[in-house]
Amino acid sequence: MEFSGKLAQFMREWHERWGPYAPHGSLQVAMDRVESAWAAYTERLHGNYPFFHPRYAGQMLKPPHPAALLGYWAAQAINPNNHALDGGPPTSEMEKEVVQKLADMFGWGRPALGHLTGGGTIANLEALWVAREIHPECAVAYSDQAHYTHGRMCRVLRMEGVPIETDFDGRMDLDALERALRKHRIGTIVVTPGTTGLGVVDPIDEIVAIAQRHGVRVHADAAYGGFFTLLAQGDDPMLDPAPFRALASVDSLVVDPHKHGLQPYGCGCVLFRDPRVGKVYDHDSAYTYFTSDELHLGEISLECSRPGAAAGALWFTMQLFELEPDRGLGPVLAAGVNAARDWATRIRESDRLELYQWPELDIVTFFPSKVSRRSDLDAASARLMRSLMEAPDPCYLSLLTLDDRALQHALPEMEPDRENARILRSVLMKPEHEHAIEWLHDRVSAAL
Ligand SMILES: *Cc1c(COP(=O)(O)O)cnc(C)c1O
C-alpha cells in the first residue's frame, strides 16, 4: 500500500475544498529545530522492543495493520470527536456500524447498545458500573484468573468483589461458583473467554446456565479473547464452540480491537445486549431514545471526548478484514493458534523443555526441564528469558508467576523451597509466528 502518497493526497483535497487560509505565525517552527528534535525523538523510540517482528513473542503486543494506520491518520488529521454527533458525523456513524458488527459477531440481536472506549479497562469499568446500577448492594464474582482490573474496579465502585477459585487449567470452578452464590449476594458474574495469563476460556455455557438459575447477570471480559469467537464458528471450527456460543446470551461484553482487531491502542469496546440499560446513563432520557437509530454516543459513554479516528480506523480495517472464520480476520487469528499448537508439540518432544499447559488460544507456557527446586525453576526461567533478549540474534519472551497451589499440582515432586516460581510465557499473536516457530524453538533450545 502506497501510504504517505494516499494520505497526502487526501489531506490536500480536504484542505483545498475549504479555500485558502494563512496559518498563524505563532505556530511556525524553524526547520532546523524540527530536524534536531526529530533526531532526538526517533533515537529514543529505538529503545522499544521490536513488537512488529516475529522475534518478539513476549507480551500481548503488536503494531496495528497498515490499513488501520492509514485509516487512523486520515481521520486524526481532521480530528473528529465522537463525543457528540456534531463532533464528527461521519466517524460517529462509522462507530455505530462497527459496534453493530462486533455485536453481530457474538450472535447478538439488534439493536445492541454499545460504543468504543479508550481500552478494555474503561470498558470493563463501565460494564461493572451498569451492573451496580442494576443490582445495587450486590457483589461481583470473577475467577482468580480474571484480569486484575475487576478487583480494582470493584474497589473504585465500592462493590464487593468475590474471587472464585479456578481449576488447575485456570478455568472458573463451577462448584466454587455455586458455593459463592449461596454465601454472597452476587448480582453479576464475570466470565473470561481467554484469560490474559494462560489464554484459557471459562466454561461460559455452564456459567450462563447457573447464572440464569440464580437470576444473576453475566458480563464477559473478552478484551483479549473476543475475536477468537470467529474460530469457534463455521463448519469445521478450530476451537470448542460451546463456550463461545454462550457469549450470545451474556448481558454485557468487552472486546478490545486494539488487542486482536489489528488496531492501534485506544480502541476498546463495551456492548450491552439490552439497549434499555441506556437509561442508567441519563435518567432524563426517554427509554425509546436508546432503541432508536439516533443513538447519541456521548450520552451512553462515561468518557466524553473520544477519538473519531479510532472508529474510522476500525471501520476502514473491517472493510478489508471481515469478521469471518475463513477469510478476513479469521485466518489472522488461526495462524497464531497454529503457531501455539506447533510450539507446544515441539516442547512436548523436547528433553530440555517441559510444556506447562496445552494452549487453548495463542499463548504457550513452558519451563526448563530437570529442575528439582522451585528457586532453581524461577532462576532458570528468568535467566533464559534474559539471555534470549541479550543474544546477538535476540528473541523476546515473557514470564508467568505460578502460585503455590498451581506448582503443587503441576510439579508435585519439586522441592517447595519458595511460595511461587516463574515460568516462560509466549503470546504468539502475530500471524507471522506461524512460520517462526522452528526458529524460536531452536533459539530457546540453544540458549539452554
Ligand atoms: C488486556 C485485558 C484487559 C485490560 O484492557 P486494556 O485494553 O489493557 O485496558 C482486561 N481484561 C482482559 C481479559 C485483558 O486481556
Coordinates of N, CA, C and O in Angstrom, one line a residue, residues 2 15 33 81 121 130 157 179 241 432 438 441:
E2 N 0.6 2.1 -1.0 CA 1.4 3.4 -1.0 C 0.8 4.4 -0.1 O -0.2 5.1 -0.4
H15 N -8.2 20.0 2.4 CA -7.9 21.4 2.7 C -8.4 22.3 1.5 O -8.9 23.4 1.7
R33 N 15.2 23.2 13.8 CA 14.8 22.8 15.1 C 14.0 21.5 15.0 O 14.1 20.6 15.9
N81 N -14.3 14.4 17.0 CA -14.6 13.9 18.4 C -15.9 13.2 18.5 O -16.9 13.8 18.2
T121 N -10.0 -1.6 30.0 CA -10.1 -1.2 31.4 C -11.4 -0.3 31.6 O -12.2 -0.6 32.4
V130 N -22.6 -0.3 35.3 CA -24.0 -0.6 34.9 C -24.5 -1.8 35.8 O -25.7 -1.8 36.2
L157 N -15.7 1.2 42.5 CA -17.1 1.4 42.5 C -17.7 1.1 43.9 O -18.9 1.1 44.1
R179 N -20.9 -22.4 45.4 CA -20.7 -22.1 46.9 C -20.8 -20.6 47.1 O -21.5 -20.1 48.0
P241 N -16.8 -24.8 20.2 CA -17.8 -23.7 20.0 C -18.6 -23.5 21.3 O -19.1 -22.3 21.4
E432 N 2.6 -14.0 11.5 CA 4.0 -14.4 11.1 C 4.6 -15.4 12.0 O 5.5 -16.1 11.7
E438 N 9.9 -22.8 14.3 CA 11.1 -23.6 14.3 C 12.3 -22.7 14.8 O 13.1 -23.2 15.6
H441 N 12.0 -22.0 18.6 CA 12.3 -23.2 19.4 C 13.8 -23.5 19.4 O 14.4 -23.9 20.4

